C-alpha cells in the first residue's frame, strides 16, 4: 500500500528536475521548486528532527508562513516518520492574546514533541509551550537541505499505510481546535476517488492561494498536486487578499486548469479586481473553479461569471463541492460533466416547514446551489434529531459514511465516540437531498430557535447583505436569550461601507441603515427583527479560515452590551 514516503521516493527517482511548486511572491520573481528541491529540503528537516530526538509517530507543529520552508518542513516530518500539523502564523488579523491562548490550549490537547518556526517567533513559541509536552523548538533556519537524501536511512520508511500521516485542525475563533488524524491510506484513497471525480489528467495545472492549515488548501491546493505529480502554482493567502488579480494573472500565465475557492472569494474577486489589472488576461484554460467550504450562493457564481466572462471564463467552469477535514476533503462533486444544478425552492417552506419544496405563486423563493452527488466511495443520508433517515427534500442533519474517514480526533476519544453512530459520521451540517444531489443550508449548532421556530442565520445574513451600504459578506446573525420573551431574539451585526459624500453621517446614518436592515429582514422572512447593530469595518471577528465566527461575535456583542449598561 502506498505511503507518503514511498510516493515521494518514487517521484524523486522518476522526475527530480520537474517543477513541483511554483511560488508566486509579492515583490519578487516567481520561485520554481523542483521535486529535487522539495525532497532535499525535506531531508534537511528530517535530519533536524532526528538530531532533536523527535521520534516517529510524534507530532510536529509547524508555525511558518506560506513558503518553501513550510513545504519542506511538512514533508521533512513525513520523511522522518513524524506527524506534521500546520498552524496559522500570527498576523495583524488575529488578536495576539487570543492566539496565544488558543496555541497553548492546542498544545495541551495534542501534546506535540516539537515546534518548527522562524527565529523571530521563538519567544512567542517558548511562552506558548511552557509547561507542555514540547521538548524542542526548531528554527526553520536550522534545517540545512541535503544534497542527495539517502531514503534507506530515513525513518519514515517504517511507517505503515494505516498509521497517522498528518493532523488537520478544525477552525476556531482565532486558532485551530480539534485535530483530525488521517492515515496514509485515507489520504490516498481520497486522492484516487477525487482525482477521478474532477477528471484529473496530465495536462492539468492547479493554481491556489488557499492557506495550508485547512483541508481545502492542504489537500486540494497542496498535497493532491504534489503527490500526483500535477504542476502547482501557489501564492500566499495574505498576498491574495491584498491583490486578488494575481490569481487570475497566474491562471492566465501558467494556463491553470483547476482552482478551489470559498464562496466569499467569488464576490471578492468580482468586486475588487479592476480592468487595469486584467490587461491581457485569458481565463479560457480554467476548466473548473470549485466553490467549497462554506454555504454557496448562485448569486456569487453569476457575479463571478458576469465579471470575467469577457476574459475567457466559461460558464461550464463553475463547479461545487461539499467537503470536510474528517473525510480528508471532498464528500461530493458537482459541475464537472454538466452544469451545477440550481434548485429554486420556497423560502417559507425551508424556514418554517423544513421542506425544500418548489415555491407557490407569490411566495419568495431561494435558489440553492447543489454540491453535486456523493463520490463513489461515500454515502450520504439526511436524518432527524433521533437519527432516523428522512425522505428526499426534508431538511435535517447530514450523515456520512466512506472509506477515507479520519482515524480519530487526535487524543480526543470522547469527541470521536460522540461523532459516530453505527459507522455513520454526524457532520453537524444541515441540508437535504434531491434527486441524489446534496444541498447544504448551514450548521446545526448555528440554529436560532425563536418561539419554537427554527431560524437559519445564513438566510437572514443573505437578506441583510442585500441592503445598500452594508459591506458585502460582513454580516452575522445570532440568537440572544430574552428573559422577557422567554425565547431567543435574533440579533444582526452588520459592518457598513464608508459613507458616500451625500449620505447621512453619524448617528443618523447608522440608524437609517439599521432600519433598512430591519425592513429587509422582516419583509423577507418570518422574523420581526428588532436588534440590529451597525458597526464600522473591522468590528466582526473571523476564524483562522476567514469565516465569520458567530459564537465569538455573539460574545463580543454581549460583552459590549454589558459594559454599556
Coordinates of N, CA, C and O in Angstrom, one line a residue, residues 87 96-108 172-177:
X87 N -0.1 25.1 11.7 CA -0.8 26.1 12.4 C -0.7 27.4 11.7 O 0.3 27.7 11.1
X96 N -3.4 38.9 19.4 CA -2.3 38.2 20.0 C -2.6 37.4 21.2 O -2.2 36.2 21.4
X97 N -3.4 38.0 22.1 CA -3.7 37.3 23.4 C -4.6 36.0 23.1 O -4.3 34.9 23.6
X98 N -5.6 36.1 22.2 CA -6.4 35.0 21.9 C -5.6 33.9 21.1 O -5.8 32.7 21.4
X99 N -4.7 34.4 20.3 CA -3.9 33.4 19.5 C -3.0 32.6 20.5 O -2.9 31.4 20.4
X100 N -2.4 33.3 21.5 CA -1.6 32.6 22.4 C -2.4 31.6 23.2 O -1.9 30.5 23.5
X101 N -3.5 32.0 23.7 CA -4.4 31.1 24.5 C -4.8 29.9 23.6 O -4.7 28.7 24.1
X102 N -5.1 30.1 22.4 CA -5.5 29.0 21.5 C -4.3 28.1 21.3 O -4.5 26.9 21.3
X103 N -3.2 28.7 21.1 CA -2.0 27.9 20.8 C -1.7 27.0 22.0 O -1.4 25.8 21.9
X104 N -1.7 27.6 23.2 CA -1.4 26.8 24.4 C -2.4 25.7 24.6 O -2.0 24.6 25.0
X105 N -3.7 26.0 24.4 CA -4.7 25.0 24.6 C -4.5 23.9 23.6 O -4.7 22.7 24.0
X106 N -4.1 24.2 22.4 CA -3.9 23.1 21.4 C -2.7 22.2 21.8 O -2.8 21.0 21.7
X107 N -1.7 22.8 22.3 CA -0.5 22.1 22.7 C -0.9 21.1 23.9 O -0.4 20.0 23.9
X108 N -1.8 21.6 24.8 CA -2.1 20.8 25.9 C -2.9 19.5 25.5 O -2.8 18.5 26.1
X172 N -11.3 27.5 14.7 CA -11.9 28.1 15.8 C -11.9 29.6 15.6 O -11.5 30.1 14.6
X173 N -12.2 30.4 16.7 CA -12.3 31.8 16.5 C -10.9 32.4 16.1 O -10.8 33.3 15.3
X174 N -9.8 32.0 16.8 CA -8.5 32.5 16.4 C -7.5 31.4 16.1 O -6.4 31.7 15.6
X175 N -7.8 30.2 16.3 CA -6.8 29.2 16.1 C -7.5 27.9 15.6 O -8.5 27.9 15.0
X176 N -6.8 26.8 15.9 CA -7.3 25.5 15.4 C -7.5 24.6 16.6 O -6.7 24.5 17.5
X177 N -8.7 23.9 16.6 CA -9.1 23.3 17.8 C -9.0 21.8 17.7 O -8.0 21.2 18.2

